[in-house]
PDB file of C-alpha atoms in Angstrom:
ATOM      1  CA  MET M   1     100.064-107.656  -8.196  1.00  0.00           C
ATOM      2  CA  SER M   2     103.243-105.849  -7.134  1.00  0.00           C
ATOM      3  CA  ALA M   3     105.196-107.073  -4.125  1.00  0.00           C
ATOM      4  CA  LYS M   4     104.822-105.079  -0.935  1.00  0.00           C
ATOM      5  CA  PRO M   5     107.867-102.978   0.011  1.00  0.00           C
ATOM      6  CA  ASP M   6     110.040-104.169   2.896  1.00  0.00           C
ATOM      7  CA  LEU M   7     109.769-102.401   6.240  1.00  0.00           C
ATOM      8  CA  LYS M   8     111.987-102.933   9.243  1.00  0.00           C
ATOM      9  CA  ILE M   9     109.972-102.593  12.458  1.00  0.00           C
ATOM     10  CA  VAL M  10     111.987-101.843  15.590  1.00  0.00           C
ATOM     11  CA  LEU M  11     109.957-102.466  18.735  1.00  0.00           C
ATOM     12  CA  CYS M  12     111.015-100.516  21.820  1.00  0.00           C
ATOM     13  CA  SER M  13     111.257-102.505  25.024  1.00  0.00           C
ATOM     14  CA  PRO M  14     109.944-101.916  27.596  1.00  0.00           C
ATOM     15  CA  ARG M  15     106.729-100.370  26.298  1.00  0.00           C
ATOM     16  CA  GLY M  16     103.083-100.290  27.315  1.00  0.00           C
ATOM     17  CA  PHE M  17     101.535-101.035  30.676  1.00  0.00           C
ATOM     18  CA  CYS M  18     103.523-100.317  33.826  1.00  0.00           C
ATOM     19  CA  ALA M  19     102.878-101.855  37.247  1.00  0.00           C
ATOM     20  CA  GLY M  20     100.868 -98.831  38.428  1.00  0.00           C
ATOM     21  CA  VAL M  21      98.554 -99.004  35.415  1.00  0.00           C
ATOM     22  CA  VAL M  22      98.071-102.769  35.782  1.00  0.00           C
ATOM     23  CA  ARG M  23      97.194-102.236  39.460  1.00  0.00           C
ATOM     24  CA  ALA M  24      94.684 -99.478  38.645  1.00  0.00           C
ATOM     25  CA  ILE M  25      92.882-101.416  35.885  1.00  0.00           C
ATOM     26  CA  ASP M  26      92.867-104.600  38.006  1.00  0.00           C
ATOM     27  CA  THR M  27      91.356-102.627  40.901  1.00  0.00           C
ATOM     28  CA  VAL M  28      88.351-101.628  38.770  1.00  0.00           C
ATOM     29  CA  GLU M  29      87.968-105.125  37.285  1.00  0.00           C
ATOM     30  CA  ARG M  30      88.231-106.843  40.691  1.00  0.00           C
ATOM     31  CA  ALA M  31      85.713-104.383  42.149  1.00  0.00           C
ATOM     32  CA  LEU M  32      83.283-105.199  39.312  1.00  0.00           C
ATOM     33  CA  ASP M  33      83.778-108.944  39.901  1.00  0.00           C
ATOM     34  CA  LYS M  34      83.397-108.701  43.677  1.00  0.00           C
ATOM     35  CA  TYR M  35      80.688-106.055  44.092  1.00  0.00           C
ATOM     36  CA  GLY M  36      78.996-106.055  40.676  1.00  0.00           C
ATOM     37  CA  ALA M  37      78.147-103.081  38.469  1.00  0.00           C
ATOM     38  CA  PRO M  38      78.183-100.196  38.706  1.00  0.00           C
ATOM     39  CA  VAL M  39      81.628 -99.243  39.961  1.00  0.00           C
ATOM     40  CA  TYR M  40      82.204 -95.487  39.857  1.00  0.00           C
ATOM     41  CA  VAL M  41      85.641 -94.217  38.818  1.00  0.00           C
ATOM     42  CA  ARG M  42      86.684 -90.636  39.486  1.00  0.00           C
ATOM     43  CA  HIS M  43      88.484 -89.419  36.337  1.00  0.00           C
ATOM     44  CA  GLU M  44      89.789 -91.813  33.657  1.00  0.00           C
ATOM     45  CA  ILE M  45      91.414 -94.686  35.573  1.00  0.00           C
ATOM     46  CA  VAL M  46      94.371 -94.292  33.169  1.00  0.00           C
ATOM     47  CA  HIS M  47      94.651 -92.027  30.135  1.00  0.00           C
ATOM     48  CA  ASN M  48      93.664 -94.466  27.414  1.00  0.00           C
ATOM     49  CA  LYS M  49      90.323 -94.475  25.575  1.00  0.00           C
ATOM     50  CA  TYR M  50      90.520 -98.176  24.645  1.00  0.00           C
ATOM     51  CA  VAL M  51      90.991 -99.145  28.298  1.00  0.00           C
ATOM     52  CA  VAL M  52      88.284 -96.757  29.552  1.00  0.00           C
ATOM     53  CA  ASP M  53      85.771 -97.906  26.909  1.00  0.00           C
ATOM     54  CA  GLY M  54      86.486-101.559  27.788  1.00  0.00           C
ATOM     55  CA  LEU M  55      85.784-100.904  31.473  1.00  0.00           C
ATOM     56  CA  LYS M  56      82.609 -98.959  30.620  1.00  0.00           C
ATOM     57  CA  LYS M  57      81.308-102.030  28.780  1.00  0.00           C
ATOM     58  CA  LYS M  58      81.886-104.094  31.934  1.00  0.00           C
ATOM     59  CA  GLY M  59      79.906-101.659  34.097  1.00  0.00           C
ATOM     60  CA  ALA M  60      82.307 -98.918  35.196  1.00  0.00           C
ATOM     61  CA  ILE M  61      80.872 -95.386  35.271  1.00  0.00           C
ATOM     62  CA  PHE M  62      83.425 -92.582  34.918  1.00  0.00           C
ATOM     63  CA  VAL M  63      82.825 -89.236  36.603  1.00  0.00           C
ATOM     64  CA  GLU M  64      84.994 -86.151  36.972  1.00  0.00           C
ATOM     65  CA  GLU M  65      83.723 -85.217  40.445  1.00  0.00           C
ATOM     66  CA  LEU M  66      82.146 -87.116  43.341  1.00  0.00           C
ATOM     67  CA  ALA M  67      79.104 -84.801  43.136  1.00  0.00           C
ATOM     68  CA  GLU M  68      78.071 -86.754  40.009  1.00  0.00           C
ATOM     69  CA  ILE M  69      77.684 -89.957  42.055  1.00  0.00           C
ATOM     70  CA  PRO M  70      74.145 -90.608  43.367  1.00  0.00           C
ATOM     71  CA  GLU M  71      73.417 -90.143  47.076  1.00  0.00           C
ATOM     72  CA  ASN M  72      73.142 -93.263  49.256  1.00  0.00           C
ATOM     73  CA  THR M  73      74.878 -95.537  46.728  1.00  0.00           C
ATOM     74  CA  THR M  74      76.677 -98.587  48.085  1.00  0.00           C
ATOM     75  CA  ALA M  75      78.672 -98.967  44.854  1.00  0.00           C
ATOM     76  CA  PRO M  76      82.468 -98.708  45.133  1.00  0.00           C
ATOM     77  CA  VAL M  77      84.164 -95.476  44.044  1.00  0.00           C
ATOM     78  CA  VAL M  78      87.698 -95.867  42.636  1.00  0.00           C
ATOM     79  CA  PHE M  79      90.249 -93.034  42.631  1.00  0.00           C
ATOM     80  CA  SER M  80      92.384 -93.043  39.467  1.00  0.00           C
ATOM     81  CA  ALA M  81      96.076 -93.974  39.174  1.00  0.00           C
ATOM     82  CA  HIS M  82      97.021 -90.278  38.982  1.00  0.00           C
ATOM     83  CA  GLY M  83      96.130 -89.588  42.613  1.00  0.00           C
ATOM     84  CA  VAL M  84      93.650 -87.101  44.085  1.00  0.00           C
ATOM     85  CA  PRO M  85      93.741 -84.043  46.364  1.00  0.00           C
ATOM     86  CA  LYS M  86      93.138 -84.796  50.059  1.00  0.00           C
ATOM     87  CA  SER M  87      89.746 -83.110  49.795  1.00  0.00           C
ATOM     88  CA  VAL M  88      88.439 -85.964  47.596  1.00  0.00           C
ATOM     89  CA  PRO M  89      88.751 -88.883  50.070  1.00  0.00           C
ATOM     90  CA  ALA M  90      87.549 -86.504  52.818  1.00  0.00           C
ATOM     91  CA  ASP M  91      84.445 -85.740  50.729  1.00  0.00           C
ATOM     92  CA  ALA M  92      83.942 -89.472  50.063  1.00  0.00           C
ATOM     93  CA  THR M  93      84.107 -90.200  53.814  1.00  0.00           C
ATOM     94  CA  SER M  94      81.639 -87.404  54.640  1.00  0.00           C
ATOM     95  CA  ARG M  95      79.179 -88.922  52.147  1.00  0.00           C
ATOM     96  CA  ASN M  96      79.772 -92.477  53.445  1.00  0.00           C
ATOM     97  CA  LEU M  97      80.998 -93.601  50.024  1.00  0.00           C
ATOM     98  CA  PHE M  98      82.941 -96.875  49.812  1.00  0.00           C
ATOM     99  CA  SER M  99      86.185 -95.789  48.149  1.00  0.00           C
ATOM    100  CA  LEU M 100      89.087 -97.748  46.668  1.00  0.00           C
ATOM    101  CA  ASP M 101      92.344 -95.899  46.101  1.00  0.00           C
ATOM    102  CA  ALA M 102      94.059 -96.953  42.862  1.00  0.00           C
ATOM    103  CA  THR M 103      96.691 -94.196  43.085  1.00  0.00           C
ATOM    104  CA  CYS M 104     100.021 -95.464  41.759  1.00  0.00           C
ATOM    105  CA  PRO M 105     102.318 -96.153  44.749  1.00  0.00           C
ATOM    106  CA  LEU M 106     105.046 -94.078  43.054  1.00  0.00           C
ATOM    107  CA  VAL M 107     102.690 -91.077  43.027  1.00  0.00           C
ATOM    108  CA  THR M 108     101.861 -91.737  46.685  1.00  0.00           C
ATOM    109  CA  LYS M 109     105.626 -91.649  47.360  1.00  0.00           C
ATOM    110  CA  VAL M 110     105.738 -88.080  45.970  1.00  0.00           C
ATOM    111  CA  HIS M 111     102.751 -87.109  48.151  1.00  0.00           C
ATOM    112  CA  ARG M 112     104.571 -88.417  51.227  1.00  0.00           C
ATOM    113  CA  GLU M 113     107.784 -86.593  50.345  1.00  0.00           C
ATOM    114  CA  ALA M 114     105.890 -83.310  49.961  1.00  0.00           C
ATOM    115  CA  ALA M 115     104.177 -83.849  53.326  1.00  0.00           C
ATOM    116  CA  ILE M 116     107.536 -84.471  55.068  1.00  0.00           C
ATOM    117  CA  HIS M 117     109.060 -81.306  53.576  1.00  0.00           C
ATOM    118  CA  PHE M 118     106.010 -79.318  54.677  1.00  0.00           C
ATOM    119  CA  LYS M 119     106.241 -80.733  58.203  1.00  0.00           C
ATOM    120  CA  ARG M 120     109.880 -79.609  58.303  1.00  0.00           C
ATOM    121  CA  GLY M 121     108.851 -76.078  57.369  1.00  0.00           C
ATOM    122  CA  ARG M 122     110.301 -76.038  53.874  1.00  0.00           C
ATOM    123  CA  GLU M 123     108.955 -74.121  50.911  1.00  0.00           C
ATOM    124  CA  ILE M 124     108.205 -76.724  48.232  1.00  0.00           C
ATOM    125  CA  PHE M 125     108.585 -76.576  44.450  1.00  0.00           C
ATOM    126  CA  LEU M 126     106.697 -79.086  42.315  1.00  0.00           C
ATOM    127  CA  ILE M 127     108.148 -79.642  38.832  1.00  0.00           C
ATOM    128  CA  GLY M 128     105.269 -80.643  36.585  1.00  0.00           C
ATOM    129  CA  HIS M 129     102.517 -79.656  34.133  1.00  0.00           C
ATOM    130  CA  SER M 130      99.658 -77.546  35.465  1.00  0.00           C
ATOM    131  CA  HIS M 131      96.156 -79.054  35.221  1.00  0.00           C
ATOM    132  CA  HIS M 132      97.493 -82.606  34.808  1.00  0.00           C
ATOM    133  CA  PRO M 133      95.512 -84.706  37.325  1.00  0.00           C
ATOM    134  CA  GLU M 134      98.687 -85.990  38.991  1.00  0.00           C
ATOM    135  CA  VAL M 135      99.857 -82.421  39.617  1.00  0.00           C
ATOM    136  CA  VAL M 136      96.397 -81.368  40.836  1.00  0.00           C
ATOM    137  CA  GLY M 137      96.496 -84.313  43.249  1.00  0.00           C
ATOM    138  CA  THR M 138      99.986 -83.498  44.552  1.00  0.00           C
ATOM    139  CA  LEU M 139      99.207 -79.787  45.001  1.00  0.00           C
ATOM    140  CA  GLY M 140      96.060 -80.838  46.866  1.00  0.00           C
ATOM    141  CA  GLN M 141      97.990 -82.766  49.529  1.00  0.00           C
ATOM    142  CA  LEU M 142      98.949 -79.555  51.317  1.00  0.00           C
ATOM    143  CA  PRO M 143      97.386 -76.177  52.135  1.00  0.00           C
ATOM    144  CA  VAL M 144      97.026 -73.670  49.296  1.00  0.00           C
ATOM    145  CA  GLY M 145     100.305 -71.799  48.801  1.00  0.00           C
ATOM    146  CA  ALA M 146     102.530 -74.458  50.381  1.00  0.00           C
ATOM    147  CA  VAL M 147     103.652 -75.762  46.977  1.00  0.00           C
ATOM    148  CA  THR M 148     104.724 -73.668  43.968  1.00  0.00           C
ATOM    149  CA  LEU M 149     104.520 -75.204  40.505  1.00  0.00           C
ATOM    150  CA  ILE M 150     107.540 -74.995  38.190  1.00  0.00           C
ATOM    151  CA  GLU M 151     106.754 -75.924  34.584  1.00  0.00           C
ATOM    152  CA  THR M 152     109.751 -74.665  32.607  1.00  0.00           C
ATOM    153  CA  ALA M 153     113.435 -73.809  32.822  1.00  0.00           C
ATOM    154  CA  ASP M 154     112.411 -70.118  32.686  1.00  0.00           C
ATOM    155  CA  ASP M 155     110.294 -70.664  35.814  1.00  0.00           C
ATOM    156  CA  ALA M 156     113.339 -72.162  37.544  1.00  0.00           C
ATOM    157  CA  LYS M 157     115.447 -69.144  36.558  1.00  0.00           C
ATOM    158  CA  THR M 158     112.979 -66.556  37.847  1.00  0.00           C
ATOM    159  CA  ILE M 159     111.238 -68.079  40.863  1.00  0.00           C
ATOM    160  CA  ALA M 160     111.785 -66.016  44.021  1.00  0.00           C
ATOM    161  CA  PRO M 161     111.326 -68.058  47.220  1.00  0.00           C
ATOM    162  CA  LYS M 162     110.832 -66.491  50.640  1.00  0.00           C
ATOM    163  CA  ASP M 163     113.895 -68.262  52.098  1.00  0.00           C
ATOM    164  CA  PRO M 164     116.447 -69.565  49.544  1.00  0.00           C
ATOM    165  CA  ASN M 165     118.059 -71.753  52.240  1.00  0.00           C
ATOM    166  CA  ASN M 166     114.898 -73.616  53.257  1.00  0.00           C
ATOM    167  CA  LEU M 167     113.644 -75.224  50.055  1.00  0.00           C
ATOM    168  CA  ALA M 168     112.673 -78.629  48.675  1.00  0.00           C
ATOM    169  CA  PHE M 169     111.481 -79.959  45.331  1.00  0.00           C
ATOM    170  CA  VAL M 170     109.425 -82.917  44.143  1.00  0.00           C
ATOM    171  CA  THR M 171     108.408 -83.822  40.585  1.00  0.00           C
ATOM    172  CA  GLN M 172     105.554 -85.280  38.609  1.00  0.00           C
ATOM    173  CA  THR M 173     106.343 -88.943  37.863  1.00  0.00           C
ATOM    174  CA  THR M 174     105.801 -88.816  34.078  1.00  0.00           C
ATOM    175  CA  LEU M 175     108.082 -85.993  32.934  1.00  0.00           C
ATOM    176  CA  SER M 176     110.848 -85.828  30.340  1.00  0.00           C
ATOM    177  CA  ILE M 177     114.080 -87.001  31.992  1.00  0.00           C
ATOM    178  CA  ASP M 178     116.146 -84.392  30.113  1.00  0.00           C
ATOM    179  CA  ASP M 179     113.808 -81.438  30.679  1.00  0.00           C
ATOM    180  CA  THR M 180     113.541 -82.255  34.369  1.00  0.00           C
ATOM    181  CA  ALA M 181     117.325 -82.665  34.739  1.00  0.00           C
ATOM    182  CA  GLU M 182     117.766 -79.184  33.231  1.00  0.00           C
ATOM    183  CA  ILE M 183     115.248 -77.648  35.653  1.00  0.00           C
ATOM    184  CA  VAL M 184     116.748 -79.458  38.662  1.00  0.00           C
ATOM    185  CA  ALA M 185     120.264 -78.322  37.667  1.00  0.00           C
ATOM    186  CA  LEU M 186     119.078 -74.707  37.479  1.00  0.00           C
ATOM    187  CA  LEU M 187     117.425 -74.940  40.886  1.00  0.00           C
ATOM    188  CA  LYS M 188     120.522 -76.509  42.467  1.00  0.00           C
ATOM    189  CA  GLU M 189     122.732 -73.846  40.919  1.00  0.00           C
ATOM    190  CA  ARG M 190     120.551 -71.049  42.266  1.00  0.00           C
ATOM    191  CA  PHE M 191     119.741 -72.720  45.599  1.00  0.00           C
ATOM    192  CA  PRO M 192     122.620 -75.053  46.588  1.00  0.00           C
ATOM    193  CA  ASN M 193     120.874 -76.094  49.837  1.00  0.00           C
ATOM    194  CA  ILE M 194     117.641 -77.232  48.177  1.00  0.00           C
ATOM    195  CA  ASN M 195     116.411 -80.648  49.302  1.00  0.00           C
ATOM    196  CA  GLY M 196     115.524 -83.178  46.609  1.00  0.00           C
ATOM    197  CA  PRO M 197     114.070 -86.701  46.664  1.00  0.00           C
ATOM    198  CA  HIS M 198     116.299 -89.545  47.952  1.00  0.00           C
ATOM    199  CA  LYS M 199     115.332 -91.491  44.819  1.00  0.00           C
ATOM    200  CA  GLU M 200     114.265 -89.699  41.664  1.00  0.00           C
ATOM    201  CA  ASP M 201     110.518 -89.018  41.455  1.00  0.00           C
ATOM    202  CA  ILE M 202     110.269 -89.703  37.708  1.00  0.00           C
ATOM    203  CA  CYS M 203     109.048 -93.279  37.756  1.00  0.00           C
ATOM    204  CA  TYR M 204     110.957 -96.304  36.479  1.00  0.00           C
ATOM    205  CA  ALA M 205     108.446 -96.875  33.659  1.00  0.00           C
ATOM    206  CA  THR M 206     108.693 -93.330  32.292  1.00  0.00           C
ATOM    207  CA  THR M 207     112.496 -93.506  32.491  1.00  0.00           C
ATOM    208  CA  ASN M 208     112.810 -96.918  30.823  1.00  0.00           C
ATOM    209  CA  ARG M 209     110.427 -96.099  27.983  1.00  0.00           C
ATOM    210  CA  GLN M 210     112.289 -92.863  27.240  1.00  0.00           C
ATOM    211  CA  LEU M 211     115.652 -94.672  27.284  1.00  0.00           C
ATOM    212  CA  ALA M 212     114.355 -97.218  24.752  1.00  0.00           C
ATOM    213  CA  VAL M 213     113.102 -94.432  22.463  1.00  0.00           C
ATOM    214  CA  LYS M 214     116.499 -92.708  22.726  1.00  0.00           C
ATOM    215  CA  LYS M 215     118.107 -95.898  21.383  1.00  0.00           C
ATOM    216  CA  VAL M 216     115.628 -96.403  18.547  1.00  0.00           C
ATOM    217  CA  ALA M 217     114.684 -92.884  17.353  1.00  0.00           C
ATOM    218  CA  PRO M 218     118.068 -92.009  15.748  1.00  0.00           C
ATOM    219  CA  VAL M 219     118.131 -95.172  13.596  1.00  0.00           C
ATOM    220  CA  VAL M 220     114.588 -95.245  12.115  1.00  0.00           C
ATOM    221  CA  ASP M 221     112.778 -93.141   9.500  1.00  0.00           C
ATOM    222  CA  ALA M 222     109.689 -92.750  11.692  1.00  0.00           C
ATOM    223  CA  LEU M 223     108.422 -93.638  15.156  1.00  0.00           C
ATOM    224  CA  ILE M 224     104.879 -94.203  16.391  1.00  0.00           C
ATOM    225  CA  VAL M 225     103.992 -93.814  20.057  1.00  0.00           C
ATOM    226  CA  VAL M 226     100.821 -95.700  20.926  1.00  0.00           C
ATOM    227  CA  GLY M 227      99.099 -93.463  23.436  1.00  0.00           C
ATOM    228  CA  ALA M 228      96.491 -90.814  24.156  1.00  0.00           C
ATOM    229  CA  PRO M 229      96.934 -87.047  23.639  1.00  0.00           C
ATOM    230  CA  ASN M 230      96.191 -86.449  27.351  1.00  0.00           C
ATOM    231  CA  SER M 231      98.754 -89.051  28.468  1.00  0.00           C
ATOM    232  CA  SER M 232     101.776 -87.162  29.820  1.00  0.00           C
ATOM    233  CA  ASN M 233     104.220 -90.060  29.557  1.00  0.00           C
ATOM    234  CA  SER M 234     103.117 -90.791  25.952  1.00  0.00           C
ATOM    235  CA  GLN M 235     103.548 -87.173  24.871  1.00  0.00           C
ATOM    236  CA  ARG M 236     107.025 -87.151  26.430  1.00  0.00           C
ATOM    237  CA  LEU M 237     107.974 -90.232  24.354  1.00  0.00           C
ATOM    238  CA  ARG M 238     106.988 -88.417  21.162  1.00  0.00           C
ATOM    239  CA  GLU M 239     109.019 -85.370  22.235  1.00  0.00           C
ATOM    240  CA  VAL M 240     112.046 -87.562  23.039  1.00  0.00           C
ATOM    241  CA  ALA M 241     111.871 -89.125  19.547  1.00  0.00           C
ATOM    242  CA  GLU M 242     111.765 -85.663  17.940  1.00  0.00           C
ATOM    243  CA  ARG M 243     114.644 -84.442  20.096  1.00  0.00           C
ATOM    244  CA  GLU M 244     116.730 -87.472  19.088  1.00  0.00           C
ATOM    245  CA  GLY M 245     116.307 -86.525  15.433  1.00  0.00           C
ATOM    246  CA  CYS M 246     113.582 -88.898  14.247  1.00  0.00           C
ATOM    247  CA  PRO M 247     112.097 -87.272  11.078  1.00  0.00           C
ATOM    248  CA  ILE M 248     108.522 -88.429  11.785  1.00  0.00           C
ATOM    249  CA  ALA M 249     107.339 -88.918  15.372  1.00  0.00           C
ATOM    250  CA  VAL M 250     103.605 -89.260  15.945  1.00  0.00           C
ATOM    251  CA  LEU M 251     101.157 -90.257  18.640  1.00  0.00           C
ATOM    252  CA  ALA M 252      98.364 -92.676  17.672  1.00  0.00           C
ATOM    253  CA  GLN M 253      95.541 -94.078  19.790  1.00  0.00           C
ATOM    254  CA  ARG M 254      94.454 -96.603  17.140  1.00  0.00           C
ATOM    255  CA  ALA M 255      95.552 -97.761  13.671  1.00  0.00           C
ATOM    256  CA  ALA M 256      92.636 -95.827  12.136  1.00  0.00           C
ATOM    257  CA  GLU M 257      94.337 -92.542  13.119  1.00  0.00           C
ATOM    258  CA  ILE M 258      97.480 -93.153  11.045  1.00  0.00           C
ATOM    259  CA  ASP M 259      98.064 -90.737   8.156  1.00  0.00           C
ATOM    260  CA  TRP M 260      99.429 -93.261   5.653  1.00  0.00           C
ATOM    261  CA  LYS M 261     100.782 -90.606   3.261  1.00  0.00           C
ATOM    262  CA  ARG M 262     103.437 -89.726   5.849  1.00  0.00           C
ATOM    263  CA  PHE M 263     104.680 -93.341   5.929  1.00  0.00           C
ATOM    264  CA  GLU M 264     104.694 -94.190   2.204  1.00  0.00           C
ATOM    265  CA  LYS M 265     108.452 -93.838   1.678  1.00  0.00           C
ATOM    266  CA  ILE M 266     109.840 -95.136   4.972  1.00  0.00           C
ATOM    267  CA  THR M 267     112.026 -98.247   5.183  1.00  0.00           C
ATOM    268  CA  SER M 268     112.236 -98.453   8.982  1.00  0.00           C
ATOM    269  CA  LEU M 269     109.724 -97.735  11.757  1.00  0.00           C
ATOM    270  CA  GLY M 270     110.081 -97.638  15.536  1.00  0.00           C
ATOM    271  CA  ILE M 271     107.056 -98.479  17.680  1.00  0.00           C
ATOM    272  CA  THR M 272     106.596 -97.884  21.380  1.00  0.00           C
ATOM    273  CA  ALA M 273     103.630 -97.461  23.706  1.00  0.00           C
ATOM    274  CA  GLY M 274     102.974 -95.202  26.660  1.00  0.00           C
ATOM    275  CA  ALA M 275     102.564 -96.732  30.108  1.00  0.00           C
ATOM    276  CA  SER M 276      98.757 -96.677  29.843  1.00  0.00           C
ATOM    277  CA  ALA M 277      98.531 -98.153  26.318  1.00  0.00           C
ATOM    278  CA  PRO M 278      97.676-101.869  25.896  1.00  0.00           C
ATOM    279  CA  GLU M 279      99.802-104.192  23.761  1.00  0.00           C
ATOM    280  CA  VAL M 280      96.736-105.167  21.700  1.00  0.00           C
ATOM    281  CA  ILE M 281      96.901-101.727  20.007  1.00  0.00           C
ATOM    282  CA  VAL M 282     100.600-102.175  19.201  1.00  0.00           C
ATOM    283  CA  GLU M 283      99.578-105.431  17.472  1.00  0.00           C
ATOM    284  CA  GLU M 284      96.693-103.680  15.678  1.00  0.00           C
ATOM    285  CA  ILE M 285      99.071-101.044  14.299  1.00  0.00           C
ATOM    286  CA  MET M 286     101.616-103.671  13.231  1.00  0.00           C
ATOM    287  CA  ASP M 287      98.818-105.558  11.424  1.00  0.00           C
ATOM    288  CA  ALA M 288      97.869-102.354   9.600  1.00  0.00           C
ATOM    289  CA  PHE M 289     101.478-101.899   8.432  1.00  0.00           C
ATOM    290  CA  ALA M 290     101.635-105.591   7.455  1.00  0.00           C
ATOM    291  CA  GLU M 291      98.795-104.961   4.979  1.00  0.00           C
ATOM    292  CA  ARG M 292     100.989-102.404   3.193  1.00  0.00           C
ATOM    293  CA  PHE M 293     104.547-103.669   3.795  1.00  0.00           C
ATOM    294  CA  THR M 294     106.481-106.897   4.265  1.00  0.00           C
ATOM    295  CA  LEU M 295     107.571-106.604   7.886  1.00  0.00           C
ATOM    296  CA  HIS M 296     110.939-107.548   9.386  1.00  0.00           C
ATOM    297  CA  VAL M 297     110.640-107.177  13.146  1.00  0.00           C
ATOM    298  CA  GLU M 298     113.333-106.737  15.783  1.00  0.00           C
ATOM    299  CA  THR M 299     113.301-105.531  19.392  1.00  0.00           C
ATOM    300  CA  VAL M 300     115.641-103.057  21.077  1.00  0.00           C
ATOM    301  CA  SER M 301     115.654-103.262  24.871  1.00  0.00           C
ATOM    302  CA  ALA M 302     116.708-100.564  27.336  1.00  0.00           C
ATOM    303  CA  ALA M 303     115.805-102.309  30.618  1.00  0.00           C
ATOM    304  CA  GLU M 304     114.125-105.324  32.186  1.00  0.00           C
ATOM    305  CA  GLU M 305     110.975-104.651  34.214  1.00  0.00           C
ATOM    306  CA  ASN M 306     109.502-106.940  36.855  1.00  0.00           C
ATOM    307  CA  GLU M 307     107.855-104.441  39.225  1.00  0.00           C
ATOM    308  CA  PHE M 308     104.600-105.456  40.896  1.00  0.00           C
ATOM    309  CA  PHE M 309     102.305-103.413  43.151  1.00  0.00           C
ATOM    310  CA  PRO M 310      99.737-105.184  45.365  1.00  0.00           C
ATOM    311  CA  LEU M 311      96.075-104.308  44.881  1.00  0.00           C
ATOM    312  CA  PRO M 312      94.118-102.281  47.455  1.00  0.00           C
ATOM    313  CA  ARG M 313      93.391-104.594  50.373  1.00  0.00           C
ATOM    314  CA  GLN M 314      89.607-104.635  49.804  1.00  0.00           C
ATOM    315  CA  VAL M 315      89.931-106.265  46.360  1.00  0.00           C
ATOM    316  CA  ARG M 316      92.856-108.613  46.929  1.00  0.00           C
ATOM    317  CA  PRO M 317      91.952-112.284  46.328  1.00  0.00           C
ATOM    318  CA  GLU M 318      92.719-113.197  49.958  1.00  0.00           C
ATOM    319  CA  ALA M 319      90.230-110.553  51.151  1.00  0.00           C
ATOM    320  CA  ALA M 320      87.404-112.756  49.846  1.00  0.00           C
ATOM    321  CA  ALA M 321      88.440-115.542  52.233  1.00  0.00           C
ATOM    322  CA  GLU M 322      88.575-113.344  55.338  1.00  0.00           C
TER     323      GLU M 322
END
């Protein structure tokens, strides 16, 4: 039997779950523990099939709209980490549904910024991807027409506001740092008085994971991003790897998805994971490579993370003692 070829694995750090994702998943699990099944969740709690399937097995029922939830239920209804339009909690209240808001606090920060700009009479630009649930939620914080979506640099070059001196912008939290910087620079060049966030809207987890990929992508033959196709921050990691010159950059939800022919001749592999991807899948993929290669593992770190977001009050441990 021939010896397995050597493969250097470079793990990106940080990778995987961020504080907002941990809070959202814990909210559903605590609700199941405290109130029992079912717990309804509007939209995927986070964009990861493994996580969603695991919660389904425990008794979570995922719906896209509140209309799918039975009348007169006393079961909790959880809003996903991506945030929801204002109409959703209003609808929940009108139906007397017991709702738990698992919106990431960093998304809520963007909602609040947009509301302040609106109150001050500013025309608002939202830099983001149309139809992504976070963008739908942010647009839905304010009346129709109050916020204009900017998706590309071309949009930033051509947008024609009513009053160029009374503008503000906010951004989706999971965008490419470089793409967003280009769009913001164009807006500031065209509209020098535009108001931006005090602290960047792209969240710490998105930023840190992209910085780690920027370090690793140029020095490996291939890079795998553990994440789902509908996960914005995971797709951005793959794009960052490609932009940094990595010859093979792919997204994989599970080891079974890997096209092994593409990896036959590599001698080094970077691995990262989107903010909604669990570490158990990183381990599963490493095990799959270990069956074919002799692994030599190292870690490259771009930042330390110790962020923590408290759970919604109704499912905090101390709430049980009240």
